[in-house]
Amino acid sequence: MPKRAAIFIDRDGTLIDDVGYIKKISEVRFYPFTIEALSLLQPHFCFFIITNQSGIGKGLTTEDEVSVVNQYIVETLKKEGINIEEVYSCPHKSEDDCACKKPKTQFIEKANEQHDIDLNKSFIIGDHPSDVQCGINAGIFPIYLLTGHGTMHQHEIDAETVVCPNILEASKYIITKHNLV
Ligand SMILES: [Mg+2]
Ligand SMILES: [Zn+2]
């Protein structure tokens, strides 16, 4: 079996509105273009969500709350024909100096071990400089989005980083770049 290419997707500010630490599914608001964006990519890639949820470490959310929200996101996408292989969630705050919080690459390595991914053909998409840096650290092509915190932190990323207004434009960029149409 050939290795599969993957898209590592940030959650808040990328798939859904970043409204702070989400505790309940009623706070989940998908962007209107999220489904179309993932539908374009689904035939060519497998999907993983990697999300920093430091609200857990800070005592603002719990593992259970975050897990229910993640499950709801996966199930909502599944109803639209989009399959998320795994959701990797880091519960730590920066001071914990864990091995999994983006820009650390532990979750990408784990996905690669469990799913045999073609990292050379894979992408990471997110609205924070730590998403871009995670991609660089793992040797995966990063795409920076201007949704969520994107506009606010854009000055922190290198000029050569690919920037897209949102995940739909990022999907179109990937499709065109790889002649997948
Ligand atoms: Mg984000
Ligand atoms: Zn962590």
PDB file of C-alpha atoms and ligand atoms in Angstrom:
ATOM      1  CA  MET A   1       0.000   0.000   0.000  1.00  0.00           C
ATOM      2  CA  PRO A   2       1.378   3.427  -0.875  1.00  0.00           C
ATOM      3  CA  LYS A   3       1.828   5.842   1.976  1.00  0.00           C
ATOM      4  CA  ARG A   4      -0.956   8.362   2.330  1.00  0.00           C
ATOM      5  CA  ALA A   5      -0.470  12.103   2.428  1.00  0.00           C
ATOM      6  CA  ALA A   6      -2.043  13.878   5.383  1.00  0.00           C
ATOM      7  CA  ILE A   7      -3.439  17.242   6.308  1.00  0.00           C
ATOM      8  CA  PHE A   8      -2.804  18.202   9.928  1.00  0.00           C
ATOM      9  CA  ILE A   9      -5.490  20.704  10.827  1.00  0.00           C
ATOM     10  CA  ASP A  10      -5.677  23.091  13.714  1.00  0.00           C
ATOM     11  CA  ARG A  11      -9.108  23.297  15.389  1.00  0.00           C
ATOM     12  CA  ASP A  12      -9.901  26.749  16.822  1.00  0.00           C
ATOM     13  CA  GLY A  13      -9.621  29.589  14.316  1.00  0.00           C
ATOM     14  CA  THR A  14      -9.145  27.085  11.483  1.00  0.00           C
ATOM     15  CA  LEU A  15     -12.184  24.754  11.380  1.00  0.00           C
ATOM     16  CA  ILE A  16     -14.348  26.663  13.830  1.00  0.00           C
ATOM     17  CA  ASP A  17     -14.538  30.175  15.257  1.00  0.00           C
ATOM     18  CA  ASP A  18     -11.965  30.820  17.955  1.00  0.00           C
ATOM     19  CA  VAL A  19     -14.155  31.994  20.808  1.00  0.00           C
ATOM     20  CA  GLY A  20     -11.713  31.175  23.609  1.00  0.00           C
ATOM     21  CA  TYR A  21     -11.693  27.961  25.623  1.00  0.00           C
ATOM     22  CA  ILE A  22     -14.712  26.011  24.412  1.00  0.00           C
ATOM     23  CA  LYS A  23     -16.498  23.980  27.101  1.00  0.00           C
ATOM     24  CA  LYS A  24     -19.731  22.991  25.351  1.00  0.00           C
ATOM     25  CA  ILE A  25     -20.843  21.940  21.900  1.00  0.00           C
ATOM     26  CA  SER A  26     -23.256  24.912  21.786  1.00  0.00           C
ATOM     27  CA  GLU A  27     -20.150  27.114  21.508  1.00  0.00           C
ATOM     28  CA  VAL A  28     -18.904  25.356  18.359  1.00  0.00           C
ATOM     29  CA  ARG A  29     -19.404  27.435  15.210  1.00  0.00           C
ATOM     30  CA  PHE A  30     -18.036  25.954  12.034  1.00  0.00           C
ATOM     31  CA  TYR A  31     -16.890  28.454   9.451  1.00  0.00           C
ATOM     32  CA  PRO A  32     -19.326  28.450   6.509  1.00  0.00           C
ATOM     33  CA  PHE A  33     -16.555  27.229   4.179  1.00  0.00           C
ATOM     34  CA  THR A  34     -15.084  24.457   6.362  1.00  0.00           C
ATOM     35  CA  ILE A  35     -17.090  21.584   4.868  1.00  0.00           C
ATOM     36  CA  GLU A  36     -16.350  22.602   1.276  1.00  0.00           C
ATOM     37  CA  ALA A  37     -12.666  23.024   2.107  1.00  0.00           C
ATOM     38  CA  LEU A  38     -12.343  19.517   3.553  1.00  0.00           C
ATOM     39  CA  SER A  39     -14.534  17.944   0.867  1.00  0.00           C
ATOM     40  CA  LEU A  40     -12.103  19.167  -1.798  1.00  0.00           C
ATOM     41  CA  LEU A  41      -9.177  17.541  -0.002  1.00  0.00           C
ATOM     42  CA  GLN A  42     -10.815  14.334   1.280  1.00  0.00           C
ATOM     43  CA  PRO A  43     -10.244  12.249  -1.899  1.00  0.00           C
ATOM     44  CA  HIS A  44      -6.506  12.923  -1.770  1.00  0.00           C
ATOM     45  CA  PHE A  45      -5.564  13.142   1.906  1.00  0.00           C
ATOM     46  CA  CYS A  46      -6.248  11.720   5.337  1.00  0.00           C
ATOM     47  CA  PHE A  47      -7.064  14.225   8.069  1.00  0.00           C
ATOM     48  CA  PHE A  48      -5.801  14.718  11.590  1.00  0.00           C
ATOM     49  CA  ILE A  49      -6.767  17.482  13.996  1.00  0.00           C
ATOM     50  CA  ILE A  50      -3.997  18.730  16.270  1.00  0.00           C
ATOM     51  CA  THR A  51      -5.157  21.203  18.879  1.00  0.00           C
ATOM     52  CA  ASN A  52      -3.514  22.998  21.788  1.00  0.00           C
ATOM     53  CA  GLN A  53      -6.055  23.038  24.629  1.00  0.00           C
ATOM     54  CA  SER A  54      -4.138  24.744  27.416  1.00  0.00           C
ATOM     55  CA  GLY A  55      -7.476  25.686  29.015  1.00  0.00           C
ATOM     56  CA  ILE A  56      -7.284  22.219  30.581  1.00  0.00           C
ATOM     57  CA  GLY A  57      -3.903  22.875  32.204  1.00  0.00           C
ATOM     58  CA  LYS A  58      -5.109  26.287  33.342  1.00  0.00           C
ATOM     59  CA  GLY A  59      -8.200  24.757  34.966  1.00  0.00           C
ATOM     60  CA  LEU A  60     -10.587  26.642  32.647  1.00  0.00           C
ATOM     61  CA  THR A  61     -11.841  23.516  30.877  1.00  0.00           C
ATOM     62  CA  THR A  62     -11.646  19.810  31.645  1.00  0.00           C
ATOM     63  CA  GLU A  63     -10.369  16.843  29.624  1.00  0.00           C
ATOM     64  CA  ASP A  64     -13.958  15.582  29.423  1.00  0.00           C
ATOM     65  CA  GLU A  65     -15.383  18.875  28.155  1.00  0.00           C
ATOM     66  CA  VAL A  66     -12.725  19.135  25.462  1.00  0.00           C
ATOM     67  CA  SER A  67     -13.183  15.498  24.511  1.00  0.00           C
ATOM     68  CA  VAL A  68     -16.971  15.926  24.086  1.00  0.00           C
ATOM     69  CA  VAL A  69     -16.420  19.008  21.915  1.00  0.00           C
ATOM     70  CA  ASN A  70     -13.816  17.185  19.804  1.00  0.00           C
ATOM     71  CA  GLN A  71     -16.148  14.227  19.379  1.00  0.00           C
ATOM     72  CA  TYR A  72     -18.956  16.529  18.278  1.00  0.00           C
ATOM     73  CA  ILE A  73     -16.693  18.125  15.670  1.00  0.00           C
ATOM     74  CA  VAL A  74     -15.645  14.708  14.342  1.00  0.00           C
ATOM     75  CA  GLU A  75     -19.257  13.491  14.171  1.00  0.00           C
ATOM     76  CA  THR A  76     -20.530  16.662  12.510  1.00  0.00           C
ATOM     77  CA  LEU A  77     -17.847  16.336   9.846  1.00  0.00           C
ATOM     78  CA  LYS A  78     -18.539  12.618   9.420  1.00  0.00           C
ATOM     79  CA  LYS A  79     -22.164  13.392   8.529  1.00  0.00           C
ATOM     80  CA  GLU A  80     -20.757  15.503   5.687  1.00  0.00           C
ATOM     81  CA  GLY A  81     -18.590  12.648   4.448  1.00  0.00           C
ATOM     82  CA  ILE A  82     -15.391  13.927   6.045  1.00  0.00           C
ATOM     83  CA  ASN A  83     -13.333  11.458   7.994  1.00  0.00           C
ATOM     84  CA  ILE A  84     -10.985  12.650  10.748  1.00  0.00           C
ATOM     85  CA  GLU A  85      -8.565   9.815  11.548  1.00  0.00           C
ATOM     86  CA  GLU A  86      -7.578  11.124  14.985  1.00  0.00           C
ATOM     87  CA  VAL A  87      -7.886  14.198  17.146  1.00  0.00           C
ATOM     88  CA  TYR A  88      -4.699  14.918  19.067  1.00  0.00           C
ATOM     89  CA  SER A  89      -5.228  17.363  21.907  1.00  0.00           C
ATOM     90  CA  CYS A  90      -2.502  18.824  24.119  1.00  0.00           C
ATOM     91  CA  PRO A  91      -3.899  19.672  27.572  1.00  0.00           C
ATOM     92  CA  HIS A  92      -0.762  21.421  28.816  1.00  0.00           C
ATOM     93  CA  LYS A  93       0.115  25.031  29.334  1.00  0.00           C
ATOM     94  CA  SER A  94       3.387  26.441  28.014  1.00  0.00           C
ATOM     95  CA  GLU A  95       5.070  26.374  31.436  1.00  0.00           C
ATOM     96  CA  ASP A  96       4.547  22.608  31.627  1.00  0.00           C
ATOM     97  CA  ASP A  97       7.112  22.266  28.827  1.00  0.00           C
ATOM     98  CA  CYS A  98       5.417  19.121  27.534  1.00  0.00           C
ATOM     99  CA  ALA A  99       6.403  17.221  24.407  1.00  0.00           C
ATOM    100  CA  CYS A 100       3.094  17.620  22.606  1.00  0.00           C
ATOM    101  CA  LYS A 101       2.123  21.310  22.485  1.00  0.00           C
ATOM    102  CA  LYS A 102       2.550  22.808  19.037  1.00  0.00           C
ATOM    103  CA  PRO A 103       5.133  23.825  17.768  1.00  0.00           C
ATOM    104  CA  LYS A 104       6.375  20.488  19.180  1.00  0.00           C
ATOM    105  CA  THR A 105       5.916  17.634  16.771  1.00  0.00           C
ATOM    106  CA  GLN A 106       5.045  14.644  18.950  1.00  0.00           C
ATOM    107  CA  PHE A 107       1.515  14.278  17.537  1.00  0.00           C
ATOM    108  CA  ILE A 108       2.750  14.334  13.950  1.00  0.00           C
ATOM    109  CA  GLU A 109       5.291  11.638  14.836  1.00  0.00           C
ATOM    110  CA  LYS A 110       2.563   9.605  16.520  1.00  0.00           C
ATOM    111  CA  ALA A 111       0.263   9.916  13.493  1.00  0.00           C
ATOM    112  CA  ASN A 112       3.141   8.871  11.268  1.00  0.00           C
ATOM    113  CA  GLU A 113       3.851   5.788  13.389  1.00  0.00           C
ATOM    114  CA  GLN A 114       0.215   4.739  13.487  1.00  0.00           C
ATOM    115  CA  HIS A 115      -0.824   5.593   9.938  1.00  0.00           C
ATOM    116  CA  ASP A 116       2.341   5.453   7.814  1.00  0.00           C
ATOM    117  CA  ILE A 117       2.099   8.915   6.307  1.00  0.00           C
ATOM    118  CA  ASP A 118       3.960  10.420   3.385  1.00  0.00           C
ATOM    119  CA  LEU A 119       5.232  13.471   5.234  1.00  0.00           C
ATOM    120  CA  ASN A 120       6.775  14.920   2.066  1.00  0.00           C
ATOM    121  CA  LYS A 121       3.323  15.311   0.555  1.00  0.00           C
ATOM    122  CA  SER A 122       1.596  16.414   3.760  1.00  0.00           C
ATOM    123  CA  PHE A 123       0.500  19.840   5.003  1.00  0.00           C
ATOM    124  CA  ILE A 124      -0.309  21.572   8.263  1.00  0.00           C
ATOM    125  CA  ILE A 125      -2.930  24.321   8.276  1.00  0.00           C
ATOM    126  CA  GLY A 126      -3.492  26.759  11.127  1.00  0.00           C
ATOM    127  CA  ASP A 127      -4.086  30.312  12.257  1.00  0.00           C
ATOM    128  CA  HIS A 128      -1.205  30.639  14.705  1.00  0.00           C
ATOM    129  CA  PRO A 129       2.566  30.949  14.185  1.00  0.00           C
ATOM    130  CA  SER A 130       2.970  27.794  16.325  1.00  0.00           C
ATOM    131  CA  ASP A 131       1.116  25.840  13.618  1.00  0.00           C
ATOM    132  CA  VAL A 132       3.563  27.077  10.984  1.00  0.00           C
ATOM    133  CA  GLN A 133       6.542  26.352  13.237  1.00  0.00           C
ATOM    134  CA  CYS A 134       5.216  22.872  14.015  1.00  0.00           C
ATOM    135  CA  GLY A 135       5.149  22.160  10.280  1.00  0.00           C
ATOM    136  CA  ILE A 136       8.682  23.475   9.832  1.00  0.00           C
ATOM    137  CA  ASN A 137       9.902  21.412  12.804  1.00  0.00           C
ATOM    138  CA  ALA A 138       8.288  18.253  11.414  1.00  0.00           C
ATOM    139  CA  GLY A 139       9.342  18.868   7.821  1.00  0.00           C
ATOM    140  CA  ILE A 140       5.769  19.397   6.666  1.00  0.00           C
ATOM    141  CA  PHE A 141       4.563  22.201   4.396  1.00  0.00           C
ATOM    142  CA  PRO A 142       2.764  24.837   6.506  1.00  0.00           C
ATOM    143  CA  ILE A 143      -0.084  27.090   5.410  1.00  0.00           C
ATOM    144  CA  TYR A 144      -0.972  30.056   7.594  1.00  0.00           C
ATOM    145  CA  LEU A 145      -4.549  31.298   7.749  1.00  0.00           C
ATOM    146  CA  LEU A 146      -5.901  34.763   8.461  1.00  0.00           C
ATOM    147  CA  THR A 147      -9.023  33.501  10.229  1.00  0.00           C
ATOM    148  CA  GLY A 148      -8.998  33.169  14.038  1.00  0.00           C
ATOM    149  CA  HIS A 149      -5.826  34.746  15.429  1.00  0.00           C
ATOM    150  CA  GLY A 150      -4.216  34.828  11.993  1.00  0.00           C
ATOM    151  CA  THR A 151      -4.415  38.529  11.217  1.00  0.00           C
ATOM    152  CA  MET A 152      -3.256  39.456  14.723  1.00  0.00           C
ATOM    153  CA  HIS A 153      -0.070  37.352  14.563  1.00  0.00           C
ATOM    154  CA  GLN A 154       0.734  37.643  10.865  1.00  0.00           C
ATOM    155  CA  HIS A 155       3.749  39.887  11.549  1.00  0.00           C
ATOM    156  CA  GLU A 156       5.378  37.008  13.467  1.00  0.00           C
ATOM    157  CA  ILE A 157       5.675  34.642  10.522  1.00  0.00           C
ATOM    158  CA  ASP A 158       8.395  34.578   7.879  1.00  0.00           C
ATOM    159  CA  ALA A 159       7.766  36.304   4.551  1.00  0.00           C
ATOM    160  CA  GLU A 160       8.146  33.046   2.618  1.00  0.00           C
ATOM    161  CA  THR A 161       5.301  31.328   4.501  1.00  0.00           C
ATOM    162  CA  VAL A 162       2.246  30.652   2.357  1.00  0.00           C
ATOM    163  CA  VAL A 163      -0.666  32.704   3.715  1.00  0.00           C
ATOM    164  CA  CYS A 164      -4.306  32.089   2.772  1.00  0.00           C
ATOM    165  CA  PRO A 165      -7.383  34.042   3.885  1.00  0.00           C
ATOM    166  CA  ASN A 166      -9.113  30.890   5.155  1.00  0.00           C
ATOM    167  CA  ILE A 167      -9.114  27.084   5.018  1.00  0.00           C
ATOM    168  CA  LEU A 168     -11.090  26.986   1.755  1.00  0.00           C
ATOM    169  CA  GLU A 169      -8.457  29.056  -0.021  1.00  0.00           C
ATOM    170  CA  ALA A 170      -5.784  26.850   1.551  1.00  0.00           C
ATOM    171  CA  SER A 171      -7.529  23.771   0.134  1.00  0.00           C
ATOM    172  CA  LYS A 172      -7.666  25.303  -3.326  1.00  0.00           C
ATOM    173  CA  TYR A 173      -3.982  26.191  -3.049  1.00  0.00           C
ATOM    174  CA  ILE A 174      -3.113  22.576  -2.192  1.00  0.00           C
ATOM    175  CA  ILE A 175      -5.257  21.167  -5.014  1.00  0.00           C
ATOM    176  CA  THR A 176      -3.695  23.506  -7.573  1.00  0.00           C
ATOM    177  CA  LYS A 177      -0.138  23.085  -6.298  1.00  0.00           C
ATOM    178  CA  HIS A 178      -0.418  19.313  -6.610  1.00  0.00           C
ATOM    179  CA  ASN A 179      -2.424  19.193  -9.830  1.00  0.00           C
ATOM    180  CA  LEU A 180      -5.105  17.209  -8.038  1.00  0.00           C
ATOM    181  CA  VAL A 181      -8.015  18.544 -10.096  1.00  0.00           C
TER     182      VAL A 181
HETATM  183 MG    MG B   1      -5.915  27.986  16.137  1.00  0.00          MG
HETATM  184 ZN    ZN B   2       1.186  18.838  25.713  1.00  0.00          ZN
END
